[in-house]
Structure formats: structure tokens, C-alpha cells
Amino acid sequence: MTADAIIIGGGAAGCIAAITAARCGKSVIVFERNDHVGRKLRITGKGRCNVTNNCDTQTLMNNIPVNSRFLYSAFAAFGTQEVMDFFEELGVPLKTERGNRVFPVSDNAQDIVDALALELKRLGVKVIHKRVQKILCSDGVCTGVRAGGQDYNAQSVLIACGGKSYPNTGSDGDGYTFAESVGHTVTELKPSLVPLVSPDKYCSEMMGLSLRNVKLSLYDGEKCVYTELGEMLFTHFGASGPLVLSASSHIREMSPNRWKLSIDLKPGLTAEQLDARIQHDFAENLNRDFANGIRKLLPAKLIPVAVKLSGIAPDRKINGITKEERHKLGELIKAFPVRISGFRPIDEAIITSGGVSVKEINPKTMESKLVSGLFFAGEVIDVDAYTGGFNLQIAFSTAYLAGMYM
């Protein structure tokens, strides 16, 4: 079987590239090993699909810590406004929320997937549900792929099968294997946007406790490298939730005793206002034990841990607590510490950090510099960003550019 363009992977990048090439009049085959395209898209943004971020190019670049300059041409060709226009023209109305995050008005990721699938069908793109086994090359030119024991020929082939995160959605690292098989360099693969492991046993004691409207800061030694207001969760291994996932992408190298989270449990109060609040609560509970006198101040699961870390005995009467001890409690509430010792496994990460070296890809076309007719798009490339719609924007922009030049 022959086509003008073959695309490996029917995810965010693969679908956009296929649609772009087909709109240019090319015959396109998409190989998607799952039963349906867009499986990973359906679970992004907690099932709501944060399609992009409604920001300017400079803000976009600022949110990509790895190889952002490589993406300049891709963003110029298909930026955030173009992505929003693209989906609205496919009949999916969008809205912009806090942090300029863009979602479908319906809050349903399936609407994005359905719109892409319908457009692929309208354009006559052939979707084959087989796993690609090999990239076919001859004299430095990509000539097609082998799938299901059969050879498929094409003038150009796009590797857009994702990273190693969420392998049950189909992205289990095949793209890196394909790239290496034809001579490409794959940089070290690490989890990004991933839950964090803590050696502090009290995290497991608070397992299941979700904190909302807290301010999380990540420290590299004494230096604060990230701070944000939002939600997080304590788990049996450490911490997770939106704030923690975002913080994880700022950790480029994990080493012992280097990283620490600091949680401001009452970010709406200054230290003085918090102290006044504590004094008010103490005044109402003067003859109670300390552990019982702060029930209105903190979530129930957090109280035993806070008591332990404060150094104040749980059965100490509140009327006997000193001013210095009260201030220490306030400091703990404003900077609750969680040490970090590692990442959770890469298959729990939202995205993979690392990938095909950008030095070996033409940033203006997404074509391989080593193999003519071979293209790359999305997470398989060594670029990754923070949360907020930036990673999907990378997938869409690189895929559009690849689709145009295929």
C-alpha cells in the first residue's frame, strides 16, 4: 500500500499533522495501535483537555524550560490563536480560565477527540489500527514503514507516537526506538509533570488529604525556584496534585537532600493576621489540650502531624503555651516542610522530559537532518513545558509544521 504521507501515532500531534497534510491534498495513512485516535487526549486536563494557553509567544517560550528556541518557527506558523481558531472552526467552542488555560466550553475532552476524528474522516485520511514495527530507509531516505508484517510506502513519514508516559494509552517509547534505529540521538528520558516522593513518613499519615487554596514553593537548597497558588494532595509515597506536578518540571536533576517543598497553608493571611487568628482560637480553648484546641485552624488529618512538628506536647494545656511556641506554630503553618527524594516512575508522568535531539531536526520543517523524508512532532522531541496547555501547544505547532512540509 502506498500514500504520500504516513503518520505513526493518532494522538494530538498525529491528528493535526494528518489533517494539515490532507488539507494540502496529500493522501495520508495514520497508524494508531489503539481502537480509536486521541486516547491520551481524552484524559488530559482531568478529562477536560487543556488545549492551549491564551498567551503571547514570549509567554509561551517562558513556559518551556527545555529547548524553547527550537520551537520559534513552529509557534510562528501555528500559534495559540491558530490552535483556538482551528478547534472552533471544527465546531468546538472554547473558553479561557484562570492562568489563561483554554478548555472546551463543554469541559469534555471527548469533544476535541471527536472533532479531530470527524475531520480525519471527512478528509479521507485512512486510519489503520496496527503497531508499526520498523521505519524503512534506503540510502539515507525514508521510504515507508513496516506494520503487521506488511510494508507501506510513502514519500514522507512522521514519528508522532508520544513519549513514555501513560504507556497504557499507547505511548510506551516506540518513537525513541524508531529514531535510534535510523541513527538519531535520544537524550536521557526522565519523568516530568510527575508526583514526587518524600522520605517524610508523615506524608503517608496524611494520605488522601487534599489541600485547596494553598501556596506551594519549591526550594533548590535555599533558592526558591517555583511558587504557585492552587491544589495538592498527600499520598502514601509523598505528594501529588496540580501544584506538585508543576513543581516537578522545575527539577532538572534529582539528588539527595537538595529539594524541598514549603506549603503556606494560610496564604490569605499575613504572619501577623495568622498570629491574631491563633490567639483568637487559643482564647476560646484555654483549658483544652493543644491537639484539640486547633481543630478550627487545620484539617483533621494534618493536626497530629502539625502537633508533632511544632514540638508542643499534644496534651499540653493551651493556657500554658508560650508566645514563642505560638509563633513557631504560625511559622509552621506558613511554611509546612516536605522533603523530596525522588520522582515517581515515568509511566505515572504526564509527559516525558528528553527525546530526539533537536540538533538533528530542522526547526523550520521538523524534518530529520539525518534521514530525508523522516519527520518528528510532539513529545518524542526533546522539548517539554510546564502545565497550563503549553505541552499540547508544542504538539499542535510541531505537527502543523511537519504536516505542511510533508
mmCIF file of C-alpha atoms in Angstrom:
data_model
loop_
_atom_site.group_PDB
_atom_site.id
_atom_site.type_symbol
_atom_site.label_atom_id
_atom_site.label_comp_id
_atom_site.label_asym_id
_atom_site.label_seq_id
_atom_site.Cartn_x
_atom_site.Cartn_y
_atom_site.Cartn_z
ATOM 1 C CA MET A 1 0.000 0.000 0.000
ATOM 2 C CA THR A 2 1.246 3.480 -0.866
ATOM 3 C CA ALA A 3 0.452 7.001 0.382
ATOM 4 C CA ASP A 4 2.004 10.448 0.121
ATOM 5 C CA ALA A 5 2.419 10.636 3.892
ATOM 6 C CA ILE A 6 2.462 8.082 6.715
ATOM 7 C CA ILE A 7 1.978 9.183 10.307
ATOM 8 C CA ILE A 8 2.861 6.964 13.252
ATOM 9 C CA GLY A 9 0.548 7.814 16.134
ATOM 10 C CA GLY A 10 -3.012 9.078 16.202
ATOM 11 C CA GLY A 11 -2.647 11.377 19.200
ATOM 12 C CA ALA A 12 -2.633 15.162 19.430
ATOM 13 C CA ALA A 13 0.354 15.620 17.107
ATOM 14 C CA GLY A 14 -0.520 12.828 14.699
ATOM 15 C CA CYS A 15 -4.076 14.029 14.120
ATOM 16 C CA ILE A 16 -3.079 17.648 13.485
ATOM 17 C CA ALA A 17 -0.294 16.612 11.094
ATOM 18 C CA ALA A 18 -2.629 14.266 9.218
ATOM 19 C CA ILE A 19 -5.329 16.915 8.873
ATOM 20 C CA THR A 20 -2.785 19.530 7.740
ATOM 21 C CA ALA A 21 -1.228 17.252 5.091
ATOM 22 C CA ALA A 22 -4.642 16.060 3.873
ATOM 23 C CA ARG A 23 -5.874 19.649 3.558
ATOM 24 C CA CYS A 24 -2.855 20.227 1.290
ATOM 25 C CA GLY A 25 -4.180 17.487 -0.982
ATOM 26 C CA LYS A 26 -1.933 14.639 0.182
ATOM 27 C CA SER A 27 -3.058 11.044 0.673
ATOM 28 C CA VAL A 28 -2.416 10.171 4.313
ATOM 29 C CA ILE A 29 -2.283 6.976 6.376
ATOM 30 C CA VAL A 30 -2.285 7.183 10.190
ATOM 31 C CA PHE A 31 -1.111 4.154 12.150
ATOM 32 C CA GLU A 32 -2.796 4.085 15.569
ATOM 33 C CA ARG A 33 -2.427 0.951 17.663
ATOM 34 C CA ASN A 34 -5.422 1.775 19.886
ATOM 35 C CA ASP A 35 -9.015 1.219 18.737
ATOM 36 C CA HIS A 36 -9.570 4.978 18.470
ATOM 37 C CA VAL A 37 -7.465 8.071 17.873
ATOM 38 C CA GLY A 38 -6.796 10.542 20.706
ATOM 39 C CA ARG A 39 -6.802 8.142 23.642
ATOM 40 C CA LYS A 40 -4.351 10.185 25.706
ATOM 41 C CA LEU A 41 -6.125 13.420 24.738
ATOM 42 C CA ARG A 42 -9.275 12.105 26.411
ATOM 43 C CA ILE A 43 -7.610 12.022 29.833
ATOM 44 C CA THR A 44 -5.692 15.312 29.646
ATOM 45 C CA GLY A 45 -6.732 18.140 31.934
ATOM 46 C CA LYS A 46 -8.635 15.697 34.174
ATOM 47 C CA GLY A 47 -10.790 14.757 31.203
ATOM 48 C CA ARG A 48 -11.405 18.384 30.223
ATOM 49 C CA CYS A 49 -8.484 18.808 27.771
ATOM 50 C CA ASN A 50 -6.461 21.986 28.316
ATOM 51 C CA VAL A 51 -5.906 22.534 24.581
ATOM 52 C CA THR A 52 -3.587 25.553 24.799
ATOM 53 C CA ASN A 53 -2.795 28.713 26.742
ATOM 54 C CA ASN A 54 -4.264 32.011 25.572
ATOM 55 C CA CYS A 55 -0.989 33.931 25.758
ATOM 56 C CA ASP A 56 1.585 35.620 23.522
ATOM 57 C CA THR A 57 4.599 33.862 22.028
ATOM 58 C CA GLN A 58 7.042 35.223 24.617
ATOM 59 C CA THR A 59 4.939 33.852 27.495
ATOM 60 C CA LEU A 60 4.769 30.565 25.625
ATOM 61 C CA MET A 61 8.565 30.475 25.331
ATOM 62 C CA ASN A 62 8.990 31.390 29.006
ATOM 63 C CA ASN A 63 6.986 28.299 29.985
ATOM 64 C CA ILE A 64 9.230 25.902 28.066
ATOM 65 C CA PRO A 65 12.398 25.261 30.104
ATOM 66 C CA VAL A 66 13.965 22.875 27.581
ATOM 67 C CA ASN A 67 14.955 23.943 24.027
ATOM 68 C CA SER A 68 12.309 26.658 23.659
ATOM 69 C CA ARG A 69 14.221 28.437 20.849
ATOM 70 C CA PHE A 70 13.883 25.343 18.676
ATOM 71 C CA LEU A 71 10.107 25.917 18.633
ATOM 72 C CA TYR A 72 10.117 29.511 17.433
ATOM 73 C CA SER A 73 9.290 28.699 13.790
ATOM 74 C CA ALA A 74 6.597 26.209 14.809
ATOM 75 C CA PHE A 75 4.876 28.781 17.034
ATOM 76 C CA ALA A 76 5.156 31.425 14.305
ATOM 77 C CA ALA A 77 3.429 29.064 11.871
ATOM 78 C CA PHE A 78 0.722 27.761 14.211
ATOM 79 C CA GLY A 79 0.489 29.676 17.474
ATOM 80 C CA THR A 80 -2.045 29.729 20.273
ATOM 81 C CA GLN A 81 -4.591 31.814 18.339
ATOM 82 C CA GLU A 82 -4.349 29.462 15.350
ATOM 83 C CA VAL A 83 -4.986 26.463 17.627
ATOM 84 C CA MET A 84 -8.058 28.128 19.123
ATOM 85 C CA ASP A 85 -9.360 29.096 15.684
ATOM 86 C CA PHE A 86 -8.713 25.558 14.415
ATOM 87 C CA PHE A 87 -10.905 23.872 17.035
ATOM 88 C CA GLU A 88 -13.654 26.480 16.945
ATOM 89 C CA GLU A 89 -13.834 26.072 13.161
ATOM 90 C CA LEU A 90 -14.275 22.325 13.776
ATOM 91 C CA GLY A 91 -17.301 23.175 15.922
ATOM 92 C CA VAL A 92 -15.783 23.066 19.422
ATOM 93 C CA PRO A 93 -16.393 26.361 21.265
ATOM 94 C CA LEU A 94 -13.602 27.215 23.723
ATOM 95 C CA LYS A 95 -13.242 29.270 26.907
ATOM 96 C CA THR A 96 -10.290 30.798 28.764
ATOM 97 C CA GLU A 97 -9.943 30.187 32.509
ATOM 98 C CA ARG A 98 -7.543 31.124 35.317
ATOM 99 C CA GLY A 99 -3.932 31.214 34.192
ATOM 100 C CA ASN A 100 -5.108 31.714 30.578
ATOM 101 C CA ARG A 101 -5.789 27.983 30.285
ATOM 102 C CA VAL A 102 -8.077 27.172 27.342
ATOM 103 C CA PHE A 103 -10.725 24.414 27.578
ATOM 104 C CA PRO A 104 -13.778 23.322 25.572
ATOM 105 C CA VAL A 105 -16.892 25.143 26.834
ATOM 106 C CA SER A 106 -18.370 21.680 27.448
ATOM 107 C CA ASP A 107 -15.473 20.725 29.808
ATOM 108 C CA ASN A 108 -15.358 17.450 27.886
ATOM 109 C CA ALA A 109 -12.103 16.285 26.244
ATOM 110 C CA GLN A 110 -14.107 13.835 24.137
ATOM 111 C CA ASP A 111 -15.431 16.793 22.102
ATOM 112 C CA ILE A 112 -11.862 17.586 21.000
ATOM 113 C CA VAL A 113 -11.191 13.945 20.090
ATOM 114 C CA ASP A 114 -14.491 13.601 18.214
ATOM 115 C CA ALA A 115 -13.834 16.791 16.211
ATOM 116 C CA LEU A 116 -10.415 15.529 15.133
ATOM 117 C CA ALA A 117 -11.768 12.072 14.229
ATOM 118 C CA LEU A 118 -14.590 13.577 12.152
ATOM 119 C CA GLU A 119 -12.198 15.849 10.265
ATOM 120 C CA LEU A 120 -9.850 12.925 9.526
ATOM 121 C CA LYS A 121 -12.827 11.011 8.136
ATOM 122 C CA ARG A 122 -14.084 13.996 6.100
ATOM 123 C CA LEU A 123 -10.650 14.407 4.526
ATOM 124 C CA GLY A 124 -10.384 10.725 3.671
ATOM 125 C CA VAL A 125 -7.423 10.013 5.941
ATOM 126 C CA LYS A 126 -7.015 6.250 6.312
ATOM 127 C CA VAL A 127 -6.558 5.157 9.948
ATOM 128 C CA ILE A 128 -5.004 1.696 10.308
ATOM 129 C CA HIS A 129 -5.082 0.132 13.771
ATOM 130 C CA LYS A 130 -1.762 -1.688 13.646
ATOM 131 C CA ARG A 131 1.505 -1.269 15.515
ATOM 132 C CA VAL A 132 4.389 -0.068 13.357
ATOM 133 C CA GLN A 133 7.402 -2.356 13.692
ATOM 134 C CA LYS A 134 10.039 -0.634 11.605
ATOM 135 C CA ILE A 135 10.979 2.535 9.711
ATOM 136 C CA LEU A 136 12.025 1.664 6.147
ATOM 137 C CA CYS A 137 15.042 3.543 4.760
ATOM 138 C CA SER A 138 17.253 3.301 1.712
ATOM 139 C CA ASP A 139 20.444 5.334 1.109
ATOM 140 C CA GLY A 140 19.551 7.947 3.735
ATOM 141 C CA VAL A 141 15.976 8.353 2.510
ATOM 142 C CA CYS A 142 12.866 7.236 4.422
ATOM 143 C CA THR A 143 10.665 5.155 2.134
ATOM 144 C CA GLY A 144 7.882 3.959 4.452
ATOM 145 C CA VAL A 145 7.115 1.682 7.389
ATOM 146 C CA ARG A 146 6.515 -1.962 8.175
ATOM 147 C CA ALA A 147 3.377 -2.779 10.183
ATOM 148 C CA GLY A 148 1.728 -6.132 10.797
ATOM 149 C CA GLY A 149 4.344 -7.799 8.637
ATOM 150 C CA GLN A 150 3.409 -5.653 5.625
ATOM 151 C CA ASP A 151 5.391 -2.819 4.014
ATOM 152 C CA TYR A 152 3.686 0.532 3.414
ATOM 153 C CA ASN A 153 5.466 3.013 1.130
ATOM 154 C CA ALA A 154 5.346 6.803 1.343
ATOM 155 C CA GLN A 155 7.268 9.919 0.306
ATOM 156 C CA SER A 156 7.388 11.053 3.945
ATOM 157 C CA VAL A 157 6.932 9.519 7.390
ATOM 158 C CA LEU A 158 6.163 11.320 10.659
ATOM 159 C CA ILE A 159 7.039 9.872 14.062
ATOM 160 C CA ALA A 160 4.380 11.269 16.418
ATOM 161 C CA CYS A 161 3.784 8.418 18.829
ATOM 162 C CA GLY A 162 4.418 10.288 22.079
ATOM 163 C CA GLY A 163 6.847 9.694 24.927
ATOM 164 C CA LYS A 164 6.973 7.041 27.645
ATOM 165 C CA SER A 165 4.367 8.484 29.992
ATOM 166 C CA TYR A 166 0.941 6.829 30.304
ATOM 167 C CA PRO A 167 2.072 3.688 28.398
ATOM 168 C CA ASN A 168 -1.426 2.177 28.646
ATOM 169 C CA THR A 169 -2.557 4.865 26.169
ATOM 170 C CA GLY A 170 -0.043 3.573 23.631
ATOM 171 C CA SER A 171 2.910 5.912 24.244
ATOM 172 C CA ASP A 172 5.432 3.393 25.505
ATOM 173 C CA GLY A 173 8.588 4.737 23.875
ATOM 174 C CA ASP A 174 8.343 3.240 20.369
ATOM 175 C CA GLY A 175 9.181 6.629 18.833
ATOM 176 C CA TYR A 176 12.574 6.714 20.531
ATOM 177 C CA THR A 177 13.335 3.187 19.309
ATOM 178 C CA PHE A 178 12.407 4.143 15.738
ATOM 179 C CA ALA A 179 14.562 7.291 15.904
ATOM 180 C CA GLU A 180 17.592 5.412 17.224
ATOM 181 C CA SER A 181 17.163 2.661 14.636
ATOM 182 C CA VAL A 182 17.862 5.180 11.844
ATOM 183 C CA GLY A 183 20.773 6.882 13.606
ATOM 184 C CA HIS A 184 19.171 9.605 15.726
ATOM 185 C CA THR A 185 20.352 10.552 19.216
ATOM 186 C CA VAL A 186 17.826 10.260 22.052
ATOM 187 C CA THR A 187 18.696 12.323 25.130
ATOM 188 C CA GLU A 188 18.169 10.993 28.658
ATOM 189 C CA LEU A 189 14.488 10.269 29.311
ATOM 190 C CA LYS A 190 13.066 11.499 32.631
ATOM 191 C CA PRO A 191 9.567 11.953 34.034
ATOM 192 C CA SER A 192 8.160 15.490 34.039
ATOM 193 C CA LEU A 193 4.884 16.752 35.481
ATOM 194 C CA VAL A 194 5.025 13.774 37.845
ATOM 195 C CA PRO A 195 4.168 13.117 41.519
ATOM 196 C CA LEU A 196 7.079 13.485 43.954
ATOM 197 C CA VAL A 197 8.435 11.032 46.526
ATOM 198 C CA SER A 198 9.227 12.191 50.063
ATOM 199 C CA PRO A 199 11.215 10.460 52.819
ATOM 200 C CA ASP A 200 8.968 12.185 55.376
ATOM 201 C CA LYS A 201 6.773 9.448 56.851
ATOM 202 C CA TYR A 202 4.122 11.942 57.876
ATOM 203 C CA CYS A 203 3.073 12.273 54.211
ATOM 204 C CA SER A 204 1.669 8.722 54.320
ATOM 205 C CA GLU A 205 -0.026 9.550 57.638
ATOM 206 C CA MET A 206 -1.943 12.270 55.755
ATOM 207 C CA MET A 207 -2.613 10.066 52.691
ATOM 208 C CA GLY A 208 -5.710 11.229 50.824
ATOM 209 C CA LEU A 209 -5.679 14.721 52.327
ATOM 210 C CA SER A 210 -6.352 17.258 49.579
ATOM 211 C CA LEU A 211 -5.353 20.875 50.211
ATOM 212 C CA ARG A 212 -7.020 23.687 48.290
ATOM 213 C CA ASN A 213 -6.030 27.338 48.028
ATOM 214 C CA VAL A 214 -2.571 26.743 49.444
ATOM 215 C CA LYS A 215 0.668 28.256 48.150
ATOM 216 C CA LEU A 216 3.366 25.747 47.262
ATOM 217 C CA SER A 217 7.025 26.735 46.905
ATOM 218 C CA LEU A 218 9.856 24.520 45.645
ATOM 219 C CA TYR A 219 13.351 25.143 47.006
ATOM 220 C CA ASP A 220 16.645 24.117 45.446
ATOM 221 C CA GLY A 221 18.720 24.368 48.603
ATOM 222 C CA GLU A 222 17.964 27.887 49.845
ATOM 223 C CA LYS A 223 16.774 29.184 46.471
ATOM 224 C CA CYS A 224 13.057 29.264 45.649
ATOM 225 C CA VAL A 225 12.632 28.121 42.022
ATOM 226 C CA TYR A 226 8.824 27.853 41.860
ATOM 227 C CA THR A 227 5.843 29.192 43.765
ATOM 228 C CA GLU A 228 2.146 28.956 42.911
ATOM 229 C CA LEU A 229 -1.316 29.029 44.482
ATOM 230 C CA GLY A 230 -3.648 26.065 43.972
ATOM 231 C CA GLU A 231 -4.311 22.449 44.969
ATOM 232 C CA MET A 232 -2.202 19.489 46.074
ATOM 233 C CA LEU A 233 -2.605 16.065 47.634
ATOM 234 C CA PHE A 234 -0.706 13.928 50.156
ATOM 235 C CA THR A 235 -0.158 10.300 49.159
ATOM 236 C CA HIS A 236 1.385 7.123 50.566
ATOM 237 C CA PHE A 237 4.662 7.959 48.779
ATOM 238 C CA GLY A 238 4.765 11.748 49.154
ATOM 239 C CA ALA A 239 2.781 14.391 47.287
ATOM 240 C CA SER A 240 0.790 14.844 44.078
ATOM 241 C CA GLY A 241 -1.843 17.150 42.612
ATOM 242 C CA PRO A 242 -1.613 20.094 40.164
ATOM 243 C CA LEU A 243 0.840 22.204 42.191
ATOM 244 C CA VAL A 244 3.200 19.292 42.803
ATOM 245 C CA LEU A 245 3.149 18.207 39.130
ATOM 246 C CA SER A 246 4.040 21.747 38.066
ATOM 247 C CA ALA A 247 6.810 21.938 40.673
ATOM 248 C CA SER A 248 8.282 18.652 39.407
ATOM 249 C CA SER A 249 9.001 20.112 35.981
ATOM 250 C CA HIS A 250 11.418 22.581 37.618
ATOM 251 C CA ILE A 251 13.543 19.732 38.977
ATOM 252 C CA ARG A 252 16.084 19.005 36.257
ATOM 253 C CA GLU A 253 18.337 16.794 38.360
ATOM 254 C CA MET A 254 17.276 14.803 41.423
ATOM 255 C CA SER A 255 19.859 14.417 44.198
ATOM 256 C CA PRO A 256 19.651 13.678 47.960
ATOM 257 C CA ASN A 257 18.801 16.489 50.393
ATOM 258 C CA ARG A 258 18.649 19.074 47.592
ATOM 259 C CA TRP A 259 14.930 19.723 47.040
ATOM 260 C CA LYS A 260 12.214 20.758 49.492
ATOM 261 C CA LEU A 261 8.569 21.781 49.244
ATOM 262 C CA SER A 262 7.246 24.509 51.512
ATOM 263 C CA ILE A 263 3.460 24.818 51.870
ATOM 264 C CA ASP A 264 1.786 28.026 53.024
ATOM 265 C CA LEU A 265 -1.435 26.601 54.474
ATOM 266 C CA LYS A 266 -2.939 30.079 55.006
ATOM 267 C CA PRO A 267 -1.725 32.185 52.048
ATOM 268 C CA GLY A 268 -4.567 34.662 52.506
ATOM 269 C CA LEU A 269 -3.225 35.746 55.900
ATOM 270 C CA THR A 270 -0.036 37.637 56.734
ATOM 271 C CA ALA A 271 2.075 36.267 59.597
ATOM 272 C CA GLU A 272 0.568 38.932 61.888
ATOM 273 C CA GLN A 273 -3.013 38.142 60.826
ATOM 274 C CA LEU A 274 -2.394 34.422 61.328
ATOM 275 C CA ASP A 275 -0.982 35.039 64.804
ATOM 276 C CA ALA A 276 -4.111 37.046 65.671
ATOM 277 C CA ARG A 277 -6.252 34.163 64.408
ATOM 278 C CA ILE A 278 -4.281 31.643 66.501
ATOM 279 C CA GLN A 279 -4.631 33.871 69.581
ATOM 280 C CA HIS A 280 -8.385 34.057 68.983
ATOM 281 C CA ASP A 281 -8.657 30.249 68.724
ATOM 282 C CA PHE A 282 -6.480 29.807 71.822
ATOM 283 C CA ALA A 283 -8.662 32.227 73.801
ATOM 284 C CA GLU A 284 -11.703 30.062 73.074
ATOM 285 C CA ASN A 285 -9.934 26.875 74.193
ATOM 286 C CA LEU A 286 -7.748 27.938 77.121
ATOM 287 C CA ASN A 287 -8.357 24.823 79.223
ATOM 288 C CA ARG A 288 -8.223 22.320 76.359
ATOM 289 C CA ASP A 289 -5.314 20.174 75.242
ATOM 290 C CA PHE A 290 -3.258 21.710 72.429
ATOM 291 C CA ALA A 291 -4.233 18.974 69.915
ATOM 292 C CA ASN A 292 -7.925 19.693 70.472
ATOM 293 C CA GLY A 293 -7.582 23.470 70.504
ATOM 294 C CA ILE A 294 -6.515 23.876 66.859
ATOM 295 C CA ARG A 295 -9.346 21.933 65.231
ATOM 296 C CA LYS A 296 -10.745 25.035 63.521
ATOM 297 C CA LEU A 297 -7.314 26.027 62.275
ATOM 298 C CA LEU A 298 -6.238 22.945 60.313
ATOM 299 C CA PRO A 299 -7.714 19.880 58.546
ATOM 300 C CA ALA A 300 -8.193 16.908 60.901
ATOM 301 C CA LYS A 301 -5.596 14.691 59.160
ATOM 302 C CA LEU A 302 -2.987 17.416 59.359
ATOM 303 C CA ILE A 303 -3.384 18.165 63.082
ATOM 304 C CA PRO A 304 -1.387 15.211 64.551
ATOM 305 C CA VAL A 305 1.494 15.949 62.152
ATOM 306 C CA ALA A 306 1.422 19.695 62.846
ATOM 307 C CA VAL A 307 1.402 18.991 66.590
ATOM 308 C CA LYS A 308 4.423 16.709 66.237
ATOM 309 C CA LEU A 309 6.363 19.206 64.100
ATOM 310 C CA SER A 310 5.526 22.124 66.382
ATOM 311 C CA GLY A 311 7.355 20.479 69.274
ATOM 312 C CA ILE A 312 4.410 21.200 71.607
ATOM 313 C CA ALA A 313 3.091 18.177 73.513
ATOM 314 C CA PRO A 314 -0.421 17.227 72.283
ATOM 315 C CA ASP A 315 -1.810 17.131 75.860
ATOM 316 C CA ARG A 316 -0.290 20.460 76.846
ATOM 317 C CA LYS A 317 -2.973 22.894 78.043
ATOM 318 C CA ILE A 318 -3.381 25.846 75.715
ATOM 319 C CA ASN A 319 -3.211 28.326 78.586
ATOM 320 C CA GLY A 320 0.365 27.142 79.204
ATOM 321 C CA ILE A 321 1.641 27.685 75.635
ATOM 322 C CA THR A 322 4.209 30.468 75.409
ATOM 323 C CA LYS A 323 4.284 33.330 72.915
ATOM 324 C CA GLU A 324 7.434 31.843 71.373
ATOM 325 C CA GLU A 325 5.732 28.466 70.888
ATOM 326 C CA ARG A 326 2.690 30.161 69.366
ATOM 327 C CA HIS A 327 4.911 31.995 66.883
ATOM 328 C CA LYS A 328 6.635 28.723 65.997
ATOM 329 C CA LEU A 329 3.227 27.195 65.217
ATOM 330 C CA GLY A 330 2.455 30.167 62.960
ATOM 331 C CA GLU A 331 5.756 29.726 61.128
ATOM 332 C CA LEU A 332 4.960 26.047 60.591
ATOM 333 C CA ILE A 333 1.550 26.871 59.130
ATOM 334 C CA LYS A 334 3.085 29.434 56.767
ATOM 335 C CA ALA A 335 5.938 27.100 55.704
ATOM 336 C CA PHE A 336 4.966 23.453 56.202
ATOM 337 C CA PRO A 337 8.008 21.418 55.055
ATOM 338 C CA VAL A 338 8.085 18.340 52.802
ATOM 339 C CA ARG A 339 11.477 16.969 51.755
ATOM 340 C CA ILE A 340 11.781 15.487 48.250
ATOM 341 C CA SER A 341 13.868 12.408 47.478
ATOM 342 C CA GLY A 342 12.709 11.325 44.024
ATOM 343 C CA PHE A 343 10.212 11.197 41.168
ATOM 344 C CA ARG A 344 7.509 8.600 40.795
ATOM 345 C CA PRO A 345 8.063 6.241 37.821
ATOM 346 C CA ILE A 346 7.978 7.673 34.292
ATOM 347 C CA ASP A 347 4.773 5.768 33.482
ATOM 348 C CA GLU A 348 2.993 7.966 36.079
ATOM 349 C CA ALA A 349 4.261 11.178 34.477
ATOM 350 C CA ILE A 350 2.051 13.372 32.321
ATOM 351 C CA ILE A 351 4.924 13.994 29.924
ATOM 352 C CA THR A 352 8.413 12.705 29.220
ATOM 353 C CA SER A 353 11.400 15.026 29.507
ATOM 354 C CA GLY A 354 14.101 14.233 26.953
ATOM 355 C CA GLY A 355 13.757 12.751 23.500
ATOM 356 C CA VAL A 356 15.100 13.019 19.954
ATOM 357 C CA SER A 357 17.867 15.620 19.924
ATOM 358 C CA VAL A 358 16.734 18.954 18.468
ATOM 359 C CA LYS A 359 20.220 19.337 16.913
ATOM 360 C CA GLU A 360 19.228 16.604 14.457
ATOM 361 C CA ILE A 361 15.867 18.103 13.418
ATOM 362 C CA ASN A 362 15.309 21.108 11.120
ATOM 363 C CA PRO A 363 13.287 23.562 13.286
ATOM 364 C CA LYS A 364 11.703 25.163 10.211
ATOM 365 C CA THR A 365 10.249 21.928 8.832
ATOM 366 C CA MET A 366 10.521 19.261 11.610
ATOM 367 C CA GLU A 367 12.355 17.071 9.100
ATOM 368 C CA SER A 368 15.279 14.904 10.155
ATOM 369 C CA LYS A 369 18.701 16.282 9.259
ATOM 370 C CA LEU A 370 19.952 12.701 9.012
ATOM 371 C CA VAL A 371 17.233 10.924 7.026
ATOM 372 C CA SER A 372 15.423 12.656 4.175
ATOM 373 C CA GLY A 373 11.630 12.333 4.308
ATOM 374 C CA LEU A 374 11.507 11.495 8.042
ATOM 375 C CA PHE A 375 9.741 13.981 10.325
ATOM 376 C CA PHE A 376 9.136 14.350 14.079
ATOM 377 C CA ALA A 377 6.390 16.052 16.105
ATOM 378 C CA GLY A 378 5.205 16.285 19.701
ATOM 379 C CA GLU A 379 6.512 14.648 22.826
ATOM 380 C CA VAL A 380 9.031 12.406 21.046
ATOM 381 C CA ILE A 381 11.215 15.531 20.538
ATOM 382 C CA ASP A 382 13.466 16.779 23.373
ATOM 383 C CA VAL A 383 11.190 19.671 24.378
ATOM 384 C CA ASP A 384 8.801 19.917 27.315
ATOM 385 C CA ALA A 385 6.907 22.611 29.156
ATOM 386 C CA TYR A 386 5.114 23.443 32.381
ATOM 387 C CA THR A 387 1.413 22.721 32.894
ATOM 388 C CA GLY A 388 -1.199 25.069 31.517
ATOM 389 C CA GLY A 389 -1.776 23.889 27.934
ATOM 390 C CA PHE A 390 1.812 24.503 26.825
ATOM 391 C CA ASN A 391 2.695 20.867 26.070
ATOM 392 C CA LEU A 392 -0.332 20.361 23.822
ATOM 393 C CA GLN A 393 0.541 23.624 22.062
ATOM 394 C CA ILE A 394 4.012 22.182 21.346
ATOM 395 C CA ALA A 395 2.389 19.037 19.926
ATOM 396 C CA PHE A 396 -0.016 21.008 17.719
ATOM 397 C CA SER A 397 2.595 23.503 16.451
ATOM 398 C CA THR A 398 5.302 20.967 15.600
ATOM 399 C CA ALA A 399 2.690 18.710 13.966
ATOM 400 C CA TYR A 400 1.296 21.533 11.822
ATOM 401 C CA LEU A 401 4.767 22.417 10.575
ATOM 402 C CA ALA A 402 5.555 18.760 9.832
ATOM 403 C CA GLY A 403 2.214 18.311 8.072
ATOM 404 C CA MET A 404 2.851 21.374 5.872
ATOM 405 C CA TYR A 405 6.283 20.178 4.767
ATOM 406 C CA MET A 406 5.308 16.538 4.322
#
